[in-house]
PDB file of C-alpha atoms in Angstrom:
ATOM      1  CA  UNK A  25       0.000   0.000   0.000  1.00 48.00           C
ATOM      2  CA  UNK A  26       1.863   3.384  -0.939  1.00 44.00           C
ATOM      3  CA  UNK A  27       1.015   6.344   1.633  1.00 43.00           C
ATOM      4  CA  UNK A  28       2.620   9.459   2.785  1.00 45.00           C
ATOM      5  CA  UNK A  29       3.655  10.944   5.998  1.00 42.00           C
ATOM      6  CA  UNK A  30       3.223  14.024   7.234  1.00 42.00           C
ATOM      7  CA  UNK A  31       3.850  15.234  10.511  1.00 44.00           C
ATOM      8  CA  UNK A  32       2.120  17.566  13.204  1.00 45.00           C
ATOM      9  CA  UNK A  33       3.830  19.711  15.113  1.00 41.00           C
ATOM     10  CA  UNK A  34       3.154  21.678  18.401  1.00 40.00           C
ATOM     11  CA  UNK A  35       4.184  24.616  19.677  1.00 39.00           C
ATOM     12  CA  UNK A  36       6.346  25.353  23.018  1.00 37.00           C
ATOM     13  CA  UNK A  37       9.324  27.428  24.438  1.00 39.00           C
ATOM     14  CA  UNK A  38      10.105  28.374  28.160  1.00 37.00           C
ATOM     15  CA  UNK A  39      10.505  31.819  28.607  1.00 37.00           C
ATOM     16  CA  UNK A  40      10.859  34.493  31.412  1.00 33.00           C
ATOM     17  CA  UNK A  41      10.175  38.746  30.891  1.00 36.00           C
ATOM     18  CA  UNK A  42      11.364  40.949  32.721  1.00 33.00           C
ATOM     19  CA  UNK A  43       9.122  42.175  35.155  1.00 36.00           C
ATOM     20  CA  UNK A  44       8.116  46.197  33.610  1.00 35.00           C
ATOM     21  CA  UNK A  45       5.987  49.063  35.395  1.00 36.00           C
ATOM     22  CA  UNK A  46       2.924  50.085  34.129  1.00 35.00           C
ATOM     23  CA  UNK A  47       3.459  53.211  32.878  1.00 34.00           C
ATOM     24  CA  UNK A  48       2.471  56.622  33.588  1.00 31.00           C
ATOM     25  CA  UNK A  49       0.286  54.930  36.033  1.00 35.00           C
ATOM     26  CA  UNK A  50       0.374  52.314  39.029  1.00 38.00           C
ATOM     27  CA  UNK A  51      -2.527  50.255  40.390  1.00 40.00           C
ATOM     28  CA  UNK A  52      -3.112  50.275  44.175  1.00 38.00           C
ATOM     29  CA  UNK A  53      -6.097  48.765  46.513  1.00 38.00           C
ATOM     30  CA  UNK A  54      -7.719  46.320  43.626  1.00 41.00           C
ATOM     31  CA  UNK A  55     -10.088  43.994  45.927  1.00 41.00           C
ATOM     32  CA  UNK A  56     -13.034  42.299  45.535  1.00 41.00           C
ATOM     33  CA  UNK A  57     -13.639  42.808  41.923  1.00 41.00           C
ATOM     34  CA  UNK A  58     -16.756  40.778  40.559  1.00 40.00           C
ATOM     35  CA  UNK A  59     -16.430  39.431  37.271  1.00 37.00           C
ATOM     36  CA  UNK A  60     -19.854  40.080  36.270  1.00 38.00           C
ATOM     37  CA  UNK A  61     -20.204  43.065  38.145  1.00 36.00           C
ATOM     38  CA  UNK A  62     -18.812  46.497  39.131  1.00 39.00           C
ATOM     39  CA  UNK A  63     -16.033  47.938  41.334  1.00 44.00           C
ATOM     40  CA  UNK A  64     -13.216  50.361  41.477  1.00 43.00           C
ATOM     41  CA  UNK A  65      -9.230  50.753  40.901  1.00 43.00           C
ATOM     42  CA  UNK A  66      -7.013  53.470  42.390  1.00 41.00           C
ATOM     43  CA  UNK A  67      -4.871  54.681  40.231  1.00 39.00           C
ATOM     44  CA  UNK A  68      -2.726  57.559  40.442  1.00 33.00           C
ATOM     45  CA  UNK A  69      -1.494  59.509  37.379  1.00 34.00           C
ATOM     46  CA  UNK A  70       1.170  61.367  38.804  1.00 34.00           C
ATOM     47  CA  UNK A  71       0.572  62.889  42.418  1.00 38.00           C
ATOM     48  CA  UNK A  72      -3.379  62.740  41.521  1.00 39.00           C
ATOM     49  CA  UNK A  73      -5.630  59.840  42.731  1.00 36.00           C
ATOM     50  CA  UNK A  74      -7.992  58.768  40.439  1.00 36.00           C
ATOM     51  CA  UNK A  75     -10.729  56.193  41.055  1.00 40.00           C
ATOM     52  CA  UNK A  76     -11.440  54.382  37.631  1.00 38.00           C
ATOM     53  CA  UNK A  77     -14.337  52.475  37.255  1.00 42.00           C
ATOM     54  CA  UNK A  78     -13.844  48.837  36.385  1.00 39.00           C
ATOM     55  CA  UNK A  79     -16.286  47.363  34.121  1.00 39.00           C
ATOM     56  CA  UNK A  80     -16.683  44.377  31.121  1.00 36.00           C
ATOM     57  CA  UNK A  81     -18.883  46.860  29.463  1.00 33.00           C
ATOM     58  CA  UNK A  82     -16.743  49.773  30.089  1.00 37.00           C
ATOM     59  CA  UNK A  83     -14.043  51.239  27.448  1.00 33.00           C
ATOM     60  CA  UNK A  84     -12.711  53.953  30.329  1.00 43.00           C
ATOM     61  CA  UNK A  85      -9.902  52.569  32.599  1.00 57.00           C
ATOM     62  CA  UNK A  86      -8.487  49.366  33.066  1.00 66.00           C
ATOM     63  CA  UNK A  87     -10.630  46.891  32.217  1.00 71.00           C
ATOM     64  CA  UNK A  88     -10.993  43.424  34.016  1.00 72.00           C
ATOM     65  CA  UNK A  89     -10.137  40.186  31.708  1.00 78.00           C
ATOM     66  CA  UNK A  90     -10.149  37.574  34.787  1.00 81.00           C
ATOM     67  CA  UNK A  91     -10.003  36.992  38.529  1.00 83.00           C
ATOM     68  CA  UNK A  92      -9.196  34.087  39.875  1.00 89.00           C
ATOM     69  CA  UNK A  93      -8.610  33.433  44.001  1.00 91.00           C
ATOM     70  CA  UNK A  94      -5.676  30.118  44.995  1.00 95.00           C
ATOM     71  CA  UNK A  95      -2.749  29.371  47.038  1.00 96.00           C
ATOM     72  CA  UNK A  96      -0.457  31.238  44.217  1.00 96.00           C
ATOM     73  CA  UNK A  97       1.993  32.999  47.343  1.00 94.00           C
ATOM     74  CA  UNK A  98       4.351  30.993  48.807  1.00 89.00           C
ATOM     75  CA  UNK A  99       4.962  30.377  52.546  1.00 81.00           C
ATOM     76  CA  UNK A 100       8.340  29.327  53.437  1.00 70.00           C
ATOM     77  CA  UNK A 101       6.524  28.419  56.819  1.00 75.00           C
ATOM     78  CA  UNK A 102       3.509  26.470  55.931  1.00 70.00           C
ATOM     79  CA  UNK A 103       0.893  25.986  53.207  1.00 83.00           C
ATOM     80  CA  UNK A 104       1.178  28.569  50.580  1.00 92.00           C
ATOM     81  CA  UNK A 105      -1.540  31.851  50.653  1.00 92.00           C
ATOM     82  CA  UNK A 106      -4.429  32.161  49.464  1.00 92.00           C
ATOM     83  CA  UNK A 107      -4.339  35.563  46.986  1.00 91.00           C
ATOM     84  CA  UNK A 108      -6.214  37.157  44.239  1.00 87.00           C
ATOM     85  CA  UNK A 109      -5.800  37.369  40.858  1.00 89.00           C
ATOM     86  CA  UNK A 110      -6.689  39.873  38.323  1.00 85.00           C
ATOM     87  CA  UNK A 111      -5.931  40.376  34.591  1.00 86.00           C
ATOM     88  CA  UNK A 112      -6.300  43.852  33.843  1.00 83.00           C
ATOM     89  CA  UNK A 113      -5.811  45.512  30.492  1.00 80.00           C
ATOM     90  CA  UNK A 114      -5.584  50.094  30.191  1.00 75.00           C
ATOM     91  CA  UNK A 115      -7.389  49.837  26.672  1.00 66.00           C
ATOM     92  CA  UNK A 116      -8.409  48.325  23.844  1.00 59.00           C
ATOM     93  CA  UNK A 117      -7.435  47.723  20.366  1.00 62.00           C
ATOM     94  CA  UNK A 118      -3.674  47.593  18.794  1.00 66.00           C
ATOM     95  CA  UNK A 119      -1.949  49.268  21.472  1.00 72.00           C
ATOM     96  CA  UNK A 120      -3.772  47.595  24.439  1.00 78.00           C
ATOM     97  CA  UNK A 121      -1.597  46.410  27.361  1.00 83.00           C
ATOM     98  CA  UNK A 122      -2.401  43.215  29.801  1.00 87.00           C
ATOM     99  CA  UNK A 123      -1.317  42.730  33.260  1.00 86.00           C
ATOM    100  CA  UNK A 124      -1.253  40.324  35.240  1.00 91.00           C
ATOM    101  CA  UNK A 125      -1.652  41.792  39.537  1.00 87.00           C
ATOM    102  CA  UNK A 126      -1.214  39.286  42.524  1.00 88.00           C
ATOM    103  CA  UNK A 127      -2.897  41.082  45.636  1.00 81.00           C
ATOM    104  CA  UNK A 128      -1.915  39.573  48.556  1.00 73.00           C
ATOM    105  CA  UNK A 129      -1.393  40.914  52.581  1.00 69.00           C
ATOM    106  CA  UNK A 130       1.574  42.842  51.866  1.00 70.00           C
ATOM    107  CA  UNK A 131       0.482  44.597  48.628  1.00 72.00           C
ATOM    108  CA  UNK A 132       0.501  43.634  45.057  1.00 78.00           C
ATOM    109  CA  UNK A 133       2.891  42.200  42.580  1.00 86.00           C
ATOM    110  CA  UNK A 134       2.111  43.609  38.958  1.00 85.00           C
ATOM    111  CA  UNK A 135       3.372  42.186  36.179  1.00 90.00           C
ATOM    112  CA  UNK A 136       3.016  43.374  32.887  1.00 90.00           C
ATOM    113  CA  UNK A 137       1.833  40.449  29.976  1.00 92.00           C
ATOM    114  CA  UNK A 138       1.714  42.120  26.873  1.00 90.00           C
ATOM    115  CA  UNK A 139       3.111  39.731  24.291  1.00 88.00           C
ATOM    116  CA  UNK A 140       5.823  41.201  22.469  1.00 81.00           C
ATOM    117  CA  UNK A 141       5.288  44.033  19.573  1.00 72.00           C
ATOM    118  CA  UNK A 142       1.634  43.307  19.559  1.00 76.00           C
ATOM    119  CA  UNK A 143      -1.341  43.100  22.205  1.00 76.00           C
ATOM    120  CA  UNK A 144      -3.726  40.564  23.044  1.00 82.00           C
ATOM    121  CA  UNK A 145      -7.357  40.690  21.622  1.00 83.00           C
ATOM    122  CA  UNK A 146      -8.302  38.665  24.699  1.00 80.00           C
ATOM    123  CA  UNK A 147      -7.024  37.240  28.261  1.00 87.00           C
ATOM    124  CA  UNK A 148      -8.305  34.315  29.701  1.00 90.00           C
ATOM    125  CA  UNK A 149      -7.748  33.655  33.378  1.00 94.00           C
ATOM    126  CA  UNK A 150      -6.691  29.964  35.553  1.00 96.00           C
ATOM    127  CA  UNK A 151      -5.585  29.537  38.637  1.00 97.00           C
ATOM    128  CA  UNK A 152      -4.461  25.536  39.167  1.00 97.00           C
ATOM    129  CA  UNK A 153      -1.613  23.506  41.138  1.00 97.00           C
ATOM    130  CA  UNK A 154       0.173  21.613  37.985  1.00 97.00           C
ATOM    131  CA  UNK A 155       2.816  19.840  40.061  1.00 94.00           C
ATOM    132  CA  UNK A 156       3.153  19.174  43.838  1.00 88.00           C
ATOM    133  CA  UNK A 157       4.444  21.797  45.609  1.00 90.00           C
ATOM    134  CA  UNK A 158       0.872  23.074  47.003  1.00 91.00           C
ATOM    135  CA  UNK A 159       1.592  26.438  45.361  1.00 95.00           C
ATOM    136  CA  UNK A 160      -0.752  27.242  42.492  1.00 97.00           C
ATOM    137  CA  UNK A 161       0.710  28.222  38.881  1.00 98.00           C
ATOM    138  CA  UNK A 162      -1.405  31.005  37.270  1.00 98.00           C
ATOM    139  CA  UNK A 163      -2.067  30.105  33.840  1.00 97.00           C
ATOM    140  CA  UNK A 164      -3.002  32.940  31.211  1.00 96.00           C
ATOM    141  CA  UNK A 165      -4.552  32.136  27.545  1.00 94.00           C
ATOM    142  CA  UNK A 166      -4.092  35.134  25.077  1.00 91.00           C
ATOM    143  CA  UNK A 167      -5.240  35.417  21.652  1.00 89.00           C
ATOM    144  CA  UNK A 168      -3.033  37.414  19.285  1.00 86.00           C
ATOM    145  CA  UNK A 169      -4.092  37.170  16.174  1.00 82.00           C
ATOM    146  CA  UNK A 170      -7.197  36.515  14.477  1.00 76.00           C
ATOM    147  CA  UNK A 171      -5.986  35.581  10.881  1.00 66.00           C
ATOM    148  CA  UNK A 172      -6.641  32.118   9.254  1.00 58.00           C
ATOM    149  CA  UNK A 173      -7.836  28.778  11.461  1.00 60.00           C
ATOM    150  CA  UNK A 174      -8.990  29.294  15.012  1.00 70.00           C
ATOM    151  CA  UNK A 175      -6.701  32.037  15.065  1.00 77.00           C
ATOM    152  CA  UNK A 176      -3.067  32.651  16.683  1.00 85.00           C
ATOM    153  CA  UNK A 177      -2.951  32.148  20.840  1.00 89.00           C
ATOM    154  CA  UNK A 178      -0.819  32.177  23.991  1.00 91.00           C
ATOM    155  CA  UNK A 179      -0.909  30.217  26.568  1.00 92.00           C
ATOM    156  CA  UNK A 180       1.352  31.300  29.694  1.00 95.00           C
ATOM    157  CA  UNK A 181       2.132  29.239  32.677  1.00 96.00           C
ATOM    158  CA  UNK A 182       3.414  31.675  35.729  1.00 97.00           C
ATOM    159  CA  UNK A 183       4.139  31.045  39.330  1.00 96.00           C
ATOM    160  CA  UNK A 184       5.395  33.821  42.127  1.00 95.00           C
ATOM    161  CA  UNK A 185       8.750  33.144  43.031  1.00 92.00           C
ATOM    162  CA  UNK A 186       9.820  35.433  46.053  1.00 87.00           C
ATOM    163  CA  UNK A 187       7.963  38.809  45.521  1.00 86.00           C
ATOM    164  CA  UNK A 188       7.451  38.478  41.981  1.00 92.00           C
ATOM    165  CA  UNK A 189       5.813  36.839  38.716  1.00 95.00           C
ATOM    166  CA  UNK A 190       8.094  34.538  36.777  1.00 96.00           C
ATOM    167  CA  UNK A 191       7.087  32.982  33.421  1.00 96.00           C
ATOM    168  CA  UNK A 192       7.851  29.337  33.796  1.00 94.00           C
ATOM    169  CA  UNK A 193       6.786  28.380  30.086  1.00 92.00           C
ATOM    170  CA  UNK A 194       5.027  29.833  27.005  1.00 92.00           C
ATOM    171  CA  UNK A 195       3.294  28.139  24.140  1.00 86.00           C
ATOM    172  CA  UNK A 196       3.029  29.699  20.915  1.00 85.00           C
ATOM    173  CA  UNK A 197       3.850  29.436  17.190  1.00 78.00           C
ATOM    174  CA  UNK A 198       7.052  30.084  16.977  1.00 79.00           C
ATOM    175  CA  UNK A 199       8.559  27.266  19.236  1.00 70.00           C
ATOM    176  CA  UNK A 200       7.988  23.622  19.030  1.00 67.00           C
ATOM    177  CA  UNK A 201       7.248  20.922  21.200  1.00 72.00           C
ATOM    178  CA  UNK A 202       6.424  17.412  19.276  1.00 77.00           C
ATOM    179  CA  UNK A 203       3.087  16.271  20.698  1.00 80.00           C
ATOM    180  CA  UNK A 204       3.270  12.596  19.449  1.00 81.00           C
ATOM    181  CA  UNK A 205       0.709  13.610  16.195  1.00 84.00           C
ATOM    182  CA  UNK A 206       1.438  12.637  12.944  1.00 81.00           C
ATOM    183  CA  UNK A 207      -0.655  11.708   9.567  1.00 82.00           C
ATOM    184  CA  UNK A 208      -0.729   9.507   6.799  1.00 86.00           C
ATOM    185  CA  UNK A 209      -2.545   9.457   3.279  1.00 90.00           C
ATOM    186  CA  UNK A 210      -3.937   6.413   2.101  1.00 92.00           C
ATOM    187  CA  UNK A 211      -5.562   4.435  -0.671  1.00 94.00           C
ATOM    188  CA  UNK A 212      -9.101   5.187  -0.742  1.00 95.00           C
ATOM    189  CA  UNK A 213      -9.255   8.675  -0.016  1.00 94.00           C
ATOM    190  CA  UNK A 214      -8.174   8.323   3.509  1.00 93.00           C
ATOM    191  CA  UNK A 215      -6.382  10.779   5.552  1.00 92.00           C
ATOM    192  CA  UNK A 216      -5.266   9.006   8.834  1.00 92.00           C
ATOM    193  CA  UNK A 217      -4.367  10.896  12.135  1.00 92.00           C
ATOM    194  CA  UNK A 218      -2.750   9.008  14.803  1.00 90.00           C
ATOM    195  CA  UNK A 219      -0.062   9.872  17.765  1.00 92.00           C
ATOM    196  CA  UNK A 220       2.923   7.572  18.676  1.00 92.00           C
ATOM    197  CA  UNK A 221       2.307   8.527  22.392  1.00 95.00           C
ATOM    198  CA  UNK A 222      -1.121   7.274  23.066  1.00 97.00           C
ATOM    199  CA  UNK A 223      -1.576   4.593  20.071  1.00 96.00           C
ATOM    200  CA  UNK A 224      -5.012   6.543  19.165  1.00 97.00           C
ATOM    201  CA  UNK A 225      -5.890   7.021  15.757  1.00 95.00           C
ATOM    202  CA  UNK A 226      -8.765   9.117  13.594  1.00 95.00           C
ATOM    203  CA  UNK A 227      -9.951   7.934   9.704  1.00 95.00           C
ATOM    204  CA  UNK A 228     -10.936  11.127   7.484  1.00 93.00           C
ATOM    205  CA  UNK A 229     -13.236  10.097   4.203  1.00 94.00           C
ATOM    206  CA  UNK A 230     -12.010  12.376   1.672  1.00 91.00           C
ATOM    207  CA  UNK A 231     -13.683  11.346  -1.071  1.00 91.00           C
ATOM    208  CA  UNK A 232     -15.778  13.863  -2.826  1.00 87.00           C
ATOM    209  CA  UNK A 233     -13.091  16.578  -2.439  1.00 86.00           C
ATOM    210  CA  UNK A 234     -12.211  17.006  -5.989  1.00 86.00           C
ATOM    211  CA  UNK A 235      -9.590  19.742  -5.183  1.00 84.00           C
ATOM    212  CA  UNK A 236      -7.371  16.838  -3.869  1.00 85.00           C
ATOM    213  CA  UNK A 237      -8.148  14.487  -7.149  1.00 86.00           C
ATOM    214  CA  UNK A 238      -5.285  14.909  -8.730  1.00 86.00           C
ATOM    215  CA  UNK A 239      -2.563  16.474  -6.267  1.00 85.00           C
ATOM    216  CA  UNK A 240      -3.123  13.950  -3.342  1.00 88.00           C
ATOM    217  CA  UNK A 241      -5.192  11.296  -5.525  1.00 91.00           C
ATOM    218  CA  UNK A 242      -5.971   9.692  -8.359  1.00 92.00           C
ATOM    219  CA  UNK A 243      -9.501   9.629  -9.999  1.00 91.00           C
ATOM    220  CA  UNK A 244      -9.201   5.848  -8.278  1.00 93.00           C
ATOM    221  CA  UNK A 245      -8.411   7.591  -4.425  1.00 94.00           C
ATOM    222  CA  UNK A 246      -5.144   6.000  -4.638  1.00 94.00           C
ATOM    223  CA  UNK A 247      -2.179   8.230  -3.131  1.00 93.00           C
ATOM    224  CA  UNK A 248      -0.200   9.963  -5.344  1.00 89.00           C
ATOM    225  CA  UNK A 249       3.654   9.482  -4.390  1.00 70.00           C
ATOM    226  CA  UNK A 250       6.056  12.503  -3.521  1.00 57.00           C
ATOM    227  CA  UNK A 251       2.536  14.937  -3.428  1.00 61.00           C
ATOM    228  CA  UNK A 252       4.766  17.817  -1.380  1.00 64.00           C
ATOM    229  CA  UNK A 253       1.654  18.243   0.816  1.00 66.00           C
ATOM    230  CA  UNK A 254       1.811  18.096   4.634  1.00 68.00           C
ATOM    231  CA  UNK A 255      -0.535  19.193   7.644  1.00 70.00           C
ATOM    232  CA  UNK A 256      -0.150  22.923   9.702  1.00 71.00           C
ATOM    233  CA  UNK A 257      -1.530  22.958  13.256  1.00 72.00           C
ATOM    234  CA  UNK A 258      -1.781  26.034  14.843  1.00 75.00           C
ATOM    235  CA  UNK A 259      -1.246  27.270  18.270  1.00 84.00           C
ATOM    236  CA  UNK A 260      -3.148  26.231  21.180  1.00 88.00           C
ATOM    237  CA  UNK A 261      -6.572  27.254  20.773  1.00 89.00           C
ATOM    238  CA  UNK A 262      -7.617  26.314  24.065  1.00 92.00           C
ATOM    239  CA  UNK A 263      -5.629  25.729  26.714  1.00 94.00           C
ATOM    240  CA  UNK A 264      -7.199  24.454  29.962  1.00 95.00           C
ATOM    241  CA  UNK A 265      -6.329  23.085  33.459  1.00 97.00           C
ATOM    242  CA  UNK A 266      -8.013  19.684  34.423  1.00 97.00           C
ATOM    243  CA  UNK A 267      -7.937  17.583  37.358  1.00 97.00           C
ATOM    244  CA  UNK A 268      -8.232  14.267  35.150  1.00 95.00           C
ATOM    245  CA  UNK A 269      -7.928  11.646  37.670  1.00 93.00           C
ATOM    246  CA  UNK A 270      -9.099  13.377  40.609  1.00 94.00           C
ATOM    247  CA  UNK A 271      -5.839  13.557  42.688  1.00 94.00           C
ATOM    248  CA  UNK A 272      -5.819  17.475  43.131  1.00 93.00           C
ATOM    249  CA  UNK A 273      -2.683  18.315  40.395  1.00 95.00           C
ATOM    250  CA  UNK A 274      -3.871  19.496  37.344  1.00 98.00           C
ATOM    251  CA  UNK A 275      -3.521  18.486  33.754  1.00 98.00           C
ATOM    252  CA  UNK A 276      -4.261  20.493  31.259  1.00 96.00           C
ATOM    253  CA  UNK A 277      -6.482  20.219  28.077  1.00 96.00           C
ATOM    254  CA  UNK A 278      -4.561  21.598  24.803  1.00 93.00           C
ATOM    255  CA  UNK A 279      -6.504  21.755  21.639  1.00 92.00           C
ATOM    256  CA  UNK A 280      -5.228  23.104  17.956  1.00 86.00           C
ATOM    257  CA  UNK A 281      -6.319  23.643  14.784  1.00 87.00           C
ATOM    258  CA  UNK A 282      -5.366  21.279  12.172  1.00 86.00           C
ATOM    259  CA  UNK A 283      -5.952  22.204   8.527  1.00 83.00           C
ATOM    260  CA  UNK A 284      -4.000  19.758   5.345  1.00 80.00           C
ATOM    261  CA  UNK A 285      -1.992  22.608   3.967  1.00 74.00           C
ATOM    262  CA  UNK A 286      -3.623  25.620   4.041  1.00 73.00           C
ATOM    263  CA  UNK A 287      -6.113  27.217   6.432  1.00 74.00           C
ATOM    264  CA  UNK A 288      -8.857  26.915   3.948  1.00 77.00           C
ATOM    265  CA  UNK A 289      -8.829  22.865   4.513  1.00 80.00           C
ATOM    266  CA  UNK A 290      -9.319  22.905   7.843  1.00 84.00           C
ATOM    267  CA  UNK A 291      -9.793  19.334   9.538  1.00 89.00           C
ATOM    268  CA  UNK A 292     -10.495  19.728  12.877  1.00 91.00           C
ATOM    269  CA  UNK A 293      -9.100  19.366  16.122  1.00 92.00           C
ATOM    270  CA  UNK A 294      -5.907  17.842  17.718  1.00 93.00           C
ATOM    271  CA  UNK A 295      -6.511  17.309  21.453  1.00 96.00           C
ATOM    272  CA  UNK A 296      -3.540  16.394  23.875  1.00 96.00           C
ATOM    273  CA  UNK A 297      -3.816  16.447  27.509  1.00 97.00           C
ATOM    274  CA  UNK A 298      -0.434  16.938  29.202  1.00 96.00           C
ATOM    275  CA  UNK A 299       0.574  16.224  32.386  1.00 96.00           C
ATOM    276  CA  UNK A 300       3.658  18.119  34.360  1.00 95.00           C
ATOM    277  CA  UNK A 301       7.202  15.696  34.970  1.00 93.00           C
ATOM    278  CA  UNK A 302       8.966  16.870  37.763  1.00 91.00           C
ATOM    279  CA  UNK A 303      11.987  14.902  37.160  1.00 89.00           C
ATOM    280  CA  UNK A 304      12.137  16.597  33.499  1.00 91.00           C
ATOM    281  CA  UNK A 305      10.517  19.771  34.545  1.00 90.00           C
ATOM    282  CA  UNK A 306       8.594  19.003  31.319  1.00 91.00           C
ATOM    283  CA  UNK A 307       5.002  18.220  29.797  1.00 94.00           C
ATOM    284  CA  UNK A 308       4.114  14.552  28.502  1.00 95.00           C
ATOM    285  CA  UNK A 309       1.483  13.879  26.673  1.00 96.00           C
ATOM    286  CA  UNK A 310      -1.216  11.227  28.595  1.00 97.00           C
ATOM    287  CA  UNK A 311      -3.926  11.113  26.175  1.00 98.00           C
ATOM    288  CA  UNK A 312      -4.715  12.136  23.277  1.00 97.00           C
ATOM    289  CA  UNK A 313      -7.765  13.117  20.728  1.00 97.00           C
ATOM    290  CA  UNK A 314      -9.293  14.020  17.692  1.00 96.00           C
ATOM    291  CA  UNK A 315     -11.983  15.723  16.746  1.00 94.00           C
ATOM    292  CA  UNK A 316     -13.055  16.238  13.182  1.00 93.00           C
ATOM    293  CA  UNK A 317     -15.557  18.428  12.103  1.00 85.00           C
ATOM    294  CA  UNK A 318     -18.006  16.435  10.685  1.00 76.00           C
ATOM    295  CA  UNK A 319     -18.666  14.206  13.301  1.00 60.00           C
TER     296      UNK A 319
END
């Protein structure tokens, strides 16, 4: 039986920022902000204090993205503190800025998130212990781009280290981290996805599709050798914490978009659920999915 490979690869790098100040303004006495709701910021723009309101509906001020309340403080003494945790942004559109505040007993730790020569259309907030240290990471999902597929995303893994924010790992196009996923084209109009990881496999009919008669088959579905043709997968289009087996460390749900060569032949969905390895300091991949979308 002839077929071709193709592979699928994911996206990763570990990366830290430098910790920035907001500027021409700094946040002070953030509490008990509702996300569905109304509250105020302090803010003071030079020697003036300013109260700003805080709203989802609301284009004046900082805005909130996502709060989020865990033990994300350490205690060198004892369990780690319980804190909260806000993702604020000053604006929206191209020049918006996100960042990411820690309010605990002894003030707030501010750290600024906006990805690098662009700004996030969106911020999505977790709060989740991925290994077991007690401590909660803080987990932030940011879309960046809105262009082709499910778009271009983000997806940020921090943890407070001392008296400050530290980015322990960031997922995103431009880095990659091999998932396990690969495909295959076979004879009958078949377009196979399987990962070497989990053993799990998912059969695509693509008969009928007479842009790929031709290029990937012949008129009798069989595969054409040396085609040239491979599959993209995006970035991490969602990006959630899960407590899979119940044992109080989370795992966390990744999901891309998977198109054959362009992002006008879109798929479906790869789903991997990774799990944090100590010894490594590392993500494997536990299980893994499919999901087309026809079914």
């Amino acid at each position: 039986m002839v077929f071709a490979v193709f592979v699928i690869v994911f996206c990763f790098c570990g990366c830290t920022q430098v910790d920035t100040t907001i500027p021409a303004c700094a946040l002070r006495g953030i509490g008990g902000i509702e996300i569905d709701g109304f509250d105020f910021v302090e803010m003071i723009r030079g020697e003036e204090a300013v109260r700003v309101e805080i709203s989802l509906l609301s284009l004046n001020g900082m805005k909130l993205f996502g709060y989020e309340k865990g033990r994300v403080l350490p205690n060198y003494d004892g369990e780690p503190v319980i804190a909260d945790v806000y993702v604020l942004k000053d604006c929206e559109g191209e020049e918006s800025c996100s960042y990411l505040v820690v309010e605990g007993n002894f003030g707030l730790i501010i750290k600024d998130i906006t990805p690098e020569g662009i700004s996030s259309m969106w911020d999505e907030l977790y709060v989740c212990n991925i290994d077991s240290d007690a401590q909660d990471e803080i987990i932030v999902h940011q879309l960046v781009g809105s262009a082709g597929g499910a778009g271009s995303y983000k997806a940020r893994i921090f943890k407070v280290i001392g008296n400050e924010i530290e980015e322990l790992y960031c997922f995103d196009n431009e880095n990659m981290l091999y998932t396990g996923f690969f495909g295959r084209l076979k004879n009958g109009y078949v377009v196979e996805i399987r990962n070497s990881f989990t053993g799990k496999k998912h059969k695509l009919d693509m008969s009928g599709e007479e842009r790929y008669e031709g290029v990937l088959f012949d008129a009798d579905g069989k595969v054409i050798k040396n085609s040239g043709w491979g599959v993209m997968c995006d970035s991490f289009c969602e990006f959630s914490p899960n407590d899979i087996d119940g044992d109080g460390i989370y795992e966390i749900v990744c999901k891309q978009y998977v198109s054959l060569y362009s992002h006008s032949d879109g798929l479906g969905l790869a789903e991997s659920v990774l799990r944090f390895d100590e010894g490594s300091q590392s993500f494997e991949v536990i299980d893994s999915d499919f999901h087309a979308w026809d079914d």
